[in-house]
mmCIF file of C-alpha atoms in Angstrom:
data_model
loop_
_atom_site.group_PDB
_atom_site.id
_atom_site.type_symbol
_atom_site.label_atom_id
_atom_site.label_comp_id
_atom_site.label_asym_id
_atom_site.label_seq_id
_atom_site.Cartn_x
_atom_site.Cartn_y
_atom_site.Cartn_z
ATOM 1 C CA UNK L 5 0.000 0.000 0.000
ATOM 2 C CA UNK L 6 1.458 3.612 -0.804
ATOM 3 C CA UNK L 7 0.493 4.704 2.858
ATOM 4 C CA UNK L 8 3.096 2.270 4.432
ATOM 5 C CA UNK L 9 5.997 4.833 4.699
ATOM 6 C CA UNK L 10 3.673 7.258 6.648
ATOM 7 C CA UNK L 11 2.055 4.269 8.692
ATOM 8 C CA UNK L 12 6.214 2.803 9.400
ATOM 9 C CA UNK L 13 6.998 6.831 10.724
ATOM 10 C CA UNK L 14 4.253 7.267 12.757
ATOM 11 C CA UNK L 15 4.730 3.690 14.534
ATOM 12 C CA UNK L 16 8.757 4.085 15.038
ATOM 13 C CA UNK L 17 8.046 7.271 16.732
ATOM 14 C CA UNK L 18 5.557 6.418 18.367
ATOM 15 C CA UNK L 19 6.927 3.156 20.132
ATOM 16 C CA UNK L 20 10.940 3.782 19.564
ATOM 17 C CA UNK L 21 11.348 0.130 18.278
ATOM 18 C CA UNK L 22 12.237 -0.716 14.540
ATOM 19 C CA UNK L 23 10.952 -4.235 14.451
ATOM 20 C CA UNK L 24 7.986 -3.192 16.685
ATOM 21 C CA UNK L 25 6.650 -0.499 14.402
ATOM 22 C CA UNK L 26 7.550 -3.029 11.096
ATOM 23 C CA UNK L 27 5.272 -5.656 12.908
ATOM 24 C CA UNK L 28 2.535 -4.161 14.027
ATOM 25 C CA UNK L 29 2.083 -1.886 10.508
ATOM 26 C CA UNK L 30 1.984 -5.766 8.825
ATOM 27 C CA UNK L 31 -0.677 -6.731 11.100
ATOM 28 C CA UNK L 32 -2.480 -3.144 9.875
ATOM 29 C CA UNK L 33 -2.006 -4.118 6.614
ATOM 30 C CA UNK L 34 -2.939 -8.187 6.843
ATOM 31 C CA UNK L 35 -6.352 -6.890 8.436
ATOM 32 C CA UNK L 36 -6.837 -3.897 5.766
ATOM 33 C CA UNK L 37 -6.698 -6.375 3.129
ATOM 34 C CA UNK L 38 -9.087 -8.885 4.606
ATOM 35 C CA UNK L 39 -11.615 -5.961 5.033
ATOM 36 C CA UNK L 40 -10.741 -5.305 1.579
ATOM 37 C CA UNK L 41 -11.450 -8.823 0.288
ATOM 38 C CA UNK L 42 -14.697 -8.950 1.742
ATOM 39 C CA UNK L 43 -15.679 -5.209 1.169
ATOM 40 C CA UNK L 44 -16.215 -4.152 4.112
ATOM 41 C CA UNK L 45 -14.272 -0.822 3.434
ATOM 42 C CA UNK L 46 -16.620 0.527 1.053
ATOM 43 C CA UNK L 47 -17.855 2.921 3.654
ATOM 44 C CA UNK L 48 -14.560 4.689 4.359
ATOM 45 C CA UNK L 49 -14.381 7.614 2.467
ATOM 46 C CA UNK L 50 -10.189 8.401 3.630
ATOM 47 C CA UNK L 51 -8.583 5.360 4.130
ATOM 48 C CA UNK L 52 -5.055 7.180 4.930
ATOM 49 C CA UNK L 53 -6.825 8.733 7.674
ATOM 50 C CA UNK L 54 -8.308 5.261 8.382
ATOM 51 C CA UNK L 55 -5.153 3.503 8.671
ATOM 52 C CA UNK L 56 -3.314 6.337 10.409
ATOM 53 C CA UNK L 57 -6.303 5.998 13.021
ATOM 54 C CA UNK L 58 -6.003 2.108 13.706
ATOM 55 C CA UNK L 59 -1.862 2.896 13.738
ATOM 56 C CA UNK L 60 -1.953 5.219 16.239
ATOM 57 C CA UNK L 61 -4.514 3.136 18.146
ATOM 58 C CA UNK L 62 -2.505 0.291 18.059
ATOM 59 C CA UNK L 63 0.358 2.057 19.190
ATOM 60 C CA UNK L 64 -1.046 3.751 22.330
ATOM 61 C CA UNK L 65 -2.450 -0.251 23.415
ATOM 62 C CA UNK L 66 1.154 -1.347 22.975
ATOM 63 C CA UNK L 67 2.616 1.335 25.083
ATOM 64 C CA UNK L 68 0.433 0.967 27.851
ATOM 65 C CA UNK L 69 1.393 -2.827 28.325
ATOM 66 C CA UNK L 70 4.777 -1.861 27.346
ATOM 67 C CA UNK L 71 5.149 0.386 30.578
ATOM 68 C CA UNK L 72 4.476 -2.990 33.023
ATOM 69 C CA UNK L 73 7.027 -4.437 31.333
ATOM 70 C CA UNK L 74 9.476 -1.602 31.483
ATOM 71 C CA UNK L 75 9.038 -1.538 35.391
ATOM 72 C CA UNK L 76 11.304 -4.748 35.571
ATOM 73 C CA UNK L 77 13.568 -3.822 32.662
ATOM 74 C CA UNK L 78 17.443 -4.181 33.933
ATOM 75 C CA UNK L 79 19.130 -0.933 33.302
ATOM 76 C CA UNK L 80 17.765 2.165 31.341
ATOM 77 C CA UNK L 81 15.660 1.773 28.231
ATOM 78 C CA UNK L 82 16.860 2.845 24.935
ATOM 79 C CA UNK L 83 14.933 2.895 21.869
ATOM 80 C CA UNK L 84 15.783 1.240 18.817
ATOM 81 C CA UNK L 85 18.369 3.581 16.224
ATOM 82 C CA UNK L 86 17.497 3.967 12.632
ATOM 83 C CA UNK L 87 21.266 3.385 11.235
ATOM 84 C CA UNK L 88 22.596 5.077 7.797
ATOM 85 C CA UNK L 89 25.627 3.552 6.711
ATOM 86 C CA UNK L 90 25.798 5.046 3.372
ATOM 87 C CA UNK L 91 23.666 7.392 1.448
ATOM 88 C CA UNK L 92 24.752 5.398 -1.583
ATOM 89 C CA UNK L 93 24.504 2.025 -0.084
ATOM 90 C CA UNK L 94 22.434 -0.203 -1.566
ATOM 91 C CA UNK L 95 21.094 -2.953 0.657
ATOM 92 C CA UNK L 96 19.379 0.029 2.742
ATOM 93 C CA UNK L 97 17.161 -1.231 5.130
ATOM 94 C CA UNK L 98 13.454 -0.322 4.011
ATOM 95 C CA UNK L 99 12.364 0.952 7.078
ATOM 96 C CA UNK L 100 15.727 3.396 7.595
ATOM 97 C CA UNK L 101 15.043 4.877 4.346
ATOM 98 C CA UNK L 102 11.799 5.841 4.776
ATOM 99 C CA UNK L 103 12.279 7.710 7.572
ATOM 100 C CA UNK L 104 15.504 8.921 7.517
ATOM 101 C CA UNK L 105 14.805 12.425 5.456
ATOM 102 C CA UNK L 106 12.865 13.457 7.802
ATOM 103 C CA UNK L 107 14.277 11.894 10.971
ATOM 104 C CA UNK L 108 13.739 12.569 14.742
ATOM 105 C CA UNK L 109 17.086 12.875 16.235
ATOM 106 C CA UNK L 110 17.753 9.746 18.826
ATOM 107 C CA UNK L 111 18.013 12.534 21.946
ATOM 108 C CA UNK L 112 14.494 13.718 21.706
ATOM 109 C CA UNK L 113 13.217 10.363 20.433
ATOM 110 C CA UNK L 114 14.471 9.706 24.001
ATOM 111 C CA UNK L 115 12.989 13.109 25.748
ATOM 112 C CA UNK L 116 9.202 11.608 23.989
ATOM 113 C CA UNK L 117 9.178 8.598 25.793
ATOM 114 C CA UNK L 118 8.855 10.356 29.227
ATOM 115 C CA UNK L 119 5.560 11.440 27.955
ATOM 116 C CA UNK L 120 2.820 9.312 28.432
ATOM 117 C CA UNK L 121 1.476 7.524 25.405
ATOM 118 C CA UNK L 122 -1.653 9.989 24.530
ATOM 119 C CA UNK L 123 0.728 12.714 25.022
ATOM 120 C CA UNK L 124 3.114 10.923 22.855
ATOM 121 C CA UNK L 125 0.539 10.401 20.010
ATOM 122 C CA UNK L 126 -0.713 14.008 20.437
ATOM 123 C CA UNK L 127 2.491 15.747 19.977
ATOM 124 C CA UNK L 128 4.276 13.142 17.414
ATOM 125 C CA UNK L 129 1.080 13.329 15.152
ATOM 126 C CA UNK L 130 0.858 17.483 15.813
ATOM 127 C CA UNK L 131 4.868 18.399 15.767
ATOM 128 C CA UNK L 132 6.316 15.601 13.179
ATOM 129 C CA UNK L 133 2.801 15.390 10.590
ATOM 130 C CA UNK L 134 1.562 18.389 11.184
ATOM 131 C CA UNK L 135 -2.174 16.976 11.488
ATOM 132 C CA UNK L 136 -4.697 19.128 12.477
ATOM 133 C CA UNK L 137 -6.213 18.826 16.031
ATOM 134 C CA UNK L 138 -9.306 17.381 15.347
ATOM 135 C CA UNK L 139 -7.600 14.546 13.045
ATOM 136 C CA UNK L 140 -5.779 14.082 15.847
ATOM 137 C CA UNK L 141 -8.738 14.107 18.602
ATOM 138 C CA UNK L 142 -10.896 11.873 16.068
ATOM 139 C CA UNK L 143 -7.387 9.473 16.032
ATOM 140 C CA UNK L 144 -7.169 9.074 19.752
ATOM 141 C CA UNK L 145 -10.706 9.621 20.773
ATOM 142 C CA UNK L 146 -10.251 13.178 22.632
ATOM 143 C CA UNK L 147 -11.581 16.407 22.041
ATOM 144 C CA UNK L 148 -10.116 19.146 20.061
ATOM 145 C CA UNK L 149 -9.442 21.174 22.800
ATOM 146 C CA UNK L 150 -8.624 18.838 24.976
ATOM 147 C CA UNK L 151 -5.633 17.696 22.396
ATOM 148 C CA UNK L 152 -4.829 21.474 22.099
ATOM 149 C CA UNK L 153 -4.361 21.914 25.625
ATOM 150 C CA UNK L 154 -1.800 18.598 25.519
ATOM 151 C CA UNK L 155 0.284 19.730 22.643
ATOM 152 C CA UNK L 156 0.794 23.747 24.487
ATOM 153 C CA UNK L 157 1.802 21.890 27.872
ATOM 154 C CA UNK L 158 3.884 19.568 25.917
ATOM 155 C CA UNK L 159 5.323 22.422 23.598
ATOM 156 C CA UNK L 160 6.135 24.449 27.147
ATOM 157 C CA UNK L 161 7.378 21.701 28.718
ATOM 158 C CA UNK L 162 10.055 20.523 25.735
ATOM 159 C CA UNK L 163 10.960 24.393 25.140
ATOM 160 C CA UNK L 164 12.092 24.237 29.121
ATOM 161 C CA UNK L 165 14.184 21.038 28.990
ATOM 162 C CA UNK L 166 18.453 21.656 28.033
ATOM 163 C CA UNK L 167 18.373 22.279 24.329
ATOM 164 C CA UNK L 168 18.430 18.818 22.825
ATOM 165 C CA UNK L 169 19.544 20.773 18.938
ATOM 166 C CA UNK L 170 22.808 19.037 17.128
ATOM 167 C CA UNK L 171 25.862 20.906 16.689
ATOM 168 C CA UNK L 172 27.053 22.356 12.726
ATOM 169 C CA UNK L 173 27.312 18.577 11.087
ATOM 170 C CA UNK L 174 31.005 18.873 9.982
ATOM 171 C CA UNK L 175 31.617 20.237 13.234
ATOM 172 C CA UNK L 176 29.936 16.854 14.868
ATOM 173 C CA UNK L 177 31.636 14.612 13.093
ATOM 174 C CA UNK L 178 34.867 16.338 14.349
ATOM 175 C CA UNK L 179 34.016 16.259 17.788
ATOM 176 C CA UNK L 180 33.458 12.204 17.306
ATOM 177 C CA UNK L 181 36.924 11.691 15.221
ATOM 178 C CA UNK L 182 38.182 13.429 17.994
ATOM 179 C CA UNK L 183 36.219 11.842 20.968
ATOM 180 C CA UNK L 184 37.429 7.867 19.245
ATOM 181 C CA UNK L 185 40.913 9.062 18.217
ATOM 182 C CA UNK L 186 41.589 10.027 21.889
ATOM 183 C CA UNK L 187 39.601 6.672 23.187
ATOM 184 C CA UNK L 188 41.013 4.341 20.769
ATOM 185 C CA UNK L 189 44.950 5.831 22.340
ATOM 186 C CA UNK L 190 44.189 6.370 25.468
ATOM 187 C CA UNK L 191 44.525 10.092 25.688
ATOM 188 C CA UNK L 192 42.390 10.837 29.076
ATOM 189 C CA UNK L 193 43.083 14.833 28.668
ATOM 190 C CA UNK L 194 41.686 14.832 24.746
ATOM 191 C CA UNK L 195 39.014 12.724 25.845
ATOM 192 C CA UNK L 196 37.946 15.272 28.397
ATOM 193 C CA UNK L 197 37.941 17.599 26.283
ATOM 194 C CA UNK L 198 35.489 16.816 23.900
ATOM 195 C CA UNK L 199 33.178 16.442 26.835
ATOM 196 C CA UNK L 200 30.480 18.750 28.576
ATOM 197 C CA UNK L 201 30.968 19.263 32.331
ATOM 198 C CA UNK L 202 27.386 17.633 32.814
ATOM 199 C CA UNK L 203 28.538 14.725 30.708
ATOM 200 C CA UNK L 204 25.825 11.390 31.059
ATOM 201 C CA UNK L 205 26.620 7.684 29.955
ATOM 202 C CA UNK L 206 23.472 5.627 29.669
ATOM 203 C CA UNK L 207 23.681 2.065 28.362
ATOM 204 C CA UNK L 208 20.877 -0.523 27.583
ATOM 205 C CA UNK L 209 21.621 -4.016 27.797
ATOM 206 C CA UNK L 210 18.627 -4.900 28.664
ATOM 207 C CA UNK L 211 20.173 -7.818 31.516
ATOM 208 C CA UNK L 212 21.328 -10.043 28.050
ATOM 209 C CA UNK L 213 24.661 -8.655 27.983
ATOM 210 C CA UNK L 214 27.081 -6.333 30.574
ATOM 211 C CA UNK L 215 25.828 -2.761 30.817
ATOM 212 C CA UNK L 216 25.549 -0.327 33.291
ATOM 213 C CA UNK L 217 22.354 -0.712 35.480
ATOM 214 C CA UNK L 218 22.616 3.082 36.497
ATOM 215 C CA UNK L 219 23.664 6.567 34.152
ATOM 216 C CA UNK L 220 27.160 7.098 34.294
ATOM 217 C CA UNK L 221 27.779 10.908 35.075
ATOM 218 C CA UNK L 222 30.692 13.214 35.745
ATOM 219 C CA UNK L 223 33.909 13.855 33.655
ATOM 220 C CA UNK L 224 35.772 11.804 35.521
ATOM 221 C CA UNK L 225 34.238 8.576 35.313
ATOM 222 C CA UNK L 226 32.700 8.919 31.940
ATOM 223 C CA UNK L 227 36.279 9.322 31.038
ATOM 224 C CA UNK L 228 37.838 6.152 33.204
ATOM 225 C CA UNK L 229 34.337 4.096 31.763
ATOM 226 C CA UNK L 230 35.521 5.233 27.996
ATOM 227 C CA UNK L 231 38.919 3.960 28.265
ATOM 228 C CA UNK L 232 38.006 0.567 30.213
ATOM 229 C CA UNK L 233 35.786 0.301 27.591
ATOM 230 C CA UNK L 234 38.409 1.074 25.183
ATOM 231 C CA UNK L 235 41.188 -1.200 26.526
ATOM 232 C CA UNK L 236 38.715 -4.552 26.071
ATOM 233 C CA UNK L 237 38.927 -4.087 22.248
ATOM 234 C CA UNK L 238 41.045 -5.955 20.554
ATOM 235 C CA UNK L 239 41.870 -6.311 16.217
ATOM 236 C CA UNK L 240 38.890 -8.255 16.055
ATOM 237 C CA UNK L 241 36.972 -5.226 16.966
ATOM 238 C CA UNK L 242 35.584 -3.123 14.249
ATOM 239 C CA UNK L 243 34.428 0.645 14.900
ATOM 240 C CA UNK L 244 32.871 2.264 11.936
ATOM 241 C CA UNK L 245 31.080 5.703 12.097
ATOM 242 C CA UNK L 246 27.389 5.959 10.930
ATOM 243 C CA UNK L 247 24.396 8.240 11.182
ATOM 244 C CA UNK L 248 22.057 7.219 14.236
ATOM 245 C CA UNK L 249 18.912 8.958 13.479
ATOM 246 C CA UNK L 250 20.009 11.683 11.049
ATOM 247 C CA UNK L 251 23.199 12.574 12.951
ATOM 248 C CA UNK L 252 26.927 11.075 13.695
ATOM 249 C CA UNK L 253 27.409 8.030 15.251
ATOM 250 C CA UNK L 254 29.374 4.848 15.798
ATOM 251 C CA UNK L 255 28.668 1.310 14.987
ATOM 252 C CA UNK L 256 31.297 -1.274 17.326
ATOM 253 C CA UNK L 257 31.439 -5.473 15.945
ATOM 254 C CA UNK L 258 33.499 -8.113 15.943
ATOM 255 C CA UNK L 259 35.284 -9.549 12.716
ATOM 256 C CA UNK L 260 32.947 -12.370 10.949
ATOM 257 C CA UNK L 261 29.970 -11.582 13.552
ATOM 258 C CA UNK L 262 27.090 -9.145 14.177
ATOM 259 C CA UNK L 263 27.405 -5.278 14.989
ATOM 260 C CA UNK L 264 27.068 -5.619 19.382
ATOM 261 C CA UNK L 265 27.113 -2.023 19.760
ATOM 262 C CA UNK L 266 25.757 1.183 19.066
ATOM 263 C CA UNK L 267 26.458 4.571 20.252
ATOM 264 C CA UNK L 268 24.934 7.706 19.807
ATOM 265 C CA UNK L 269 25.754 10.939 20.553
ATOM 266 C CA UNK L 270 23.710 14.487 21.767
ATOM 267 C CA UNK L 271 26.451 17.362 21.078
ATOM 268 C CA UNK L 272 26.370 20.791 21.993
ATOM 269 C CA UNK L 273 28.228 23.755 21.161
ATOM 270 C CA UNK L 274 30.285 22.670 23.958
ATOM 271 C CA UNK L 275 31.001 19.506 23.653
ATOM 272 C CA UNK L 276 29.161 15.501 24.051
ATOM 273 C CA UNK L 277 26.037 16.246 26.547
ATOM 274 C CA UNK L 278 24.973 12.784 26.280
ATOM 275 C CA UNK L 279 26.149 9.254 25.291
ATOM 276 C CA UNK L 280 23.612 6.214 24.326
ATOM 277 C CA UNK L 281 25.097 3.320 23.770
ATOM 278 C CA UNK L 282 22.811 0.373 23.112
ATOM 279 C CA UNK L 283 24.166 -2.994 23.769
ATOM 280 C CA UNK L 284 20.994 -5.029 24.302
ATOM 281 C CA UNK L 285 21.047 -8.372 21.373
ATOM 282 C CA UNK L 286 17.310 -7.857 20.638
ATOM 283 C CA UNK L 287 17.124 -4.470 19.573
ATOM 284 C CA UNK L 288 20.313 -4.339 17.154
ATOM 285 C CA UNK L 289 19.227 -7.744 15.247
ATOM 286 C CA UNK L 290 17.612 -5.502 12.342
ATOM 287 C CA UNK L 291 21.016 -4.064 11.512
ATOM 288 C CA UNK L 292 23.178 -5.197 8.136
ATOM 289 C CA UNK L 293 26.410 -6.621 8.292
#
């Protein structure tokens, strides 16, 4: 259907997981042509709005039994990255492509999912698609003004948090050359400096694989967890740069096996704010080789 690429957006941003948003969009799809086959559609006069209704819908159930689960999640939760290897690679994933011209950068995918899932919905379907609010209200069963009054708090409330906006690109992807470089040699004072003094370290292993359970924070042990980090690698390891949701980030693998890491970066004029790296199996096995 030509409405997938919308439906695959709205999902990923709405639940943060690449294979979760994939799957449930099939399911959309498997039931929209069954009601298709027996013409039971006939009555819909927009089925883009239609779908984009039952998407949303589905999404919002899935969070809400997503957040029991999260309460015994070892560690902090990390979403799922969209990874660009290449512009010019073929063998893109679907999915990446789609969204990736008009990405939502892995920091503030993070900031959303604080929000609960209506006021996820409200302000991803307002702030990303630009619906209007009573699309929106008739997609999530609310009233205009009710969904107005979400998306100003919301809009208040983002405005107030540290700004989450990326550095000059060229600039980034100096900052990282020079953030690895000084890893990779064990240079603690260049390391340092390509860091803010409010520095944070979270990483998601989900309890499959070693991560730590609790944010990492201050210069100097963001620096000491870099290089032990650092010192484990060995030639097998393989470190190649990427984009993680529109901007600069690294992809870490072994030789002959599957990428094991991901980090991603939030700069700032200043320096790396924030570090993400996502170790957990299950939500890096829709990356390419």
């Amino acid at each position: 259907m030509c409405h997938r690429p919308l439906l695959l957006s709205i999902a990923y941003r709405m639940l943060g997981s690449v294979s979760d948003a994939e799957d449930l969009v099939q399911d959309v799809f498997f039931i929209a042509r069954k009601w298709e086959e027996n013409e039971e559609g006939d009555h819909v006069r927009n089925l883009k709005a239609y779908l984009c209704k039952v998407v949303t819908n589905r999404c919002l159930d899935f969070l809400k039994s997503a957040r029991k689960q999260r309460e015994v999640y070892v560690g902090p939760w990390l979403p799922e990255p969209l990874v660009q290897y290449d512009t010019n690679e073929s063998g893109q994933d679907p999915l990446q492509t789609i969204i990736l011209e008009d990405t939502i950068s892995y920091a503030f995918l993070i900031l959303l999912d604080q929000l609960t899932p209506v006021e996820r919905a409200v302000f991803i379907l307002r702030e990303a698609f630009d619906y209007d609010y009573r699309d929106i209200a008739d997609m999530i069963g609310k009233t205009e003004l009710g969904c107005r009054k979400i998306y100003s708090r919301l809009k208040r409330k983002i405005q107030a948090e540290p700004d989450t906006s990326q550095t000059d690109e060229a600039k980034s992807e100096e900052l990282v050359h020079r953030f690895l470089h000084a890893a990779s040699t064990g240079n603690m004072q260049a390391l340092v400096a390509t860091l803010t003094e409010d520095i944070t370290v979270y990483t998601d292993g989900g309890g499959k694989v070693h991560a730590a359970t609790h944010p990492i924070r201050t210069i100097p042990r963001v620096a000491a967890f870099v290089l032990g980090l650092s010192s484990k690698m060995d030639g097998q390891t393989r470190i190649r740069s990427a984009r993680i949701n529109g901007t600069i980030g690294l992809i870490i693998g072994s030789i002959g096996d599957r990428y094991n890491a991901v980090i991603s970066f939030q700069i700032e004029a200043d320096g790396i704010r924030n570090m993400y790296i996502l170790r957990n199996p299950d939500k890096l096995r829709h990356l390419n080789l």
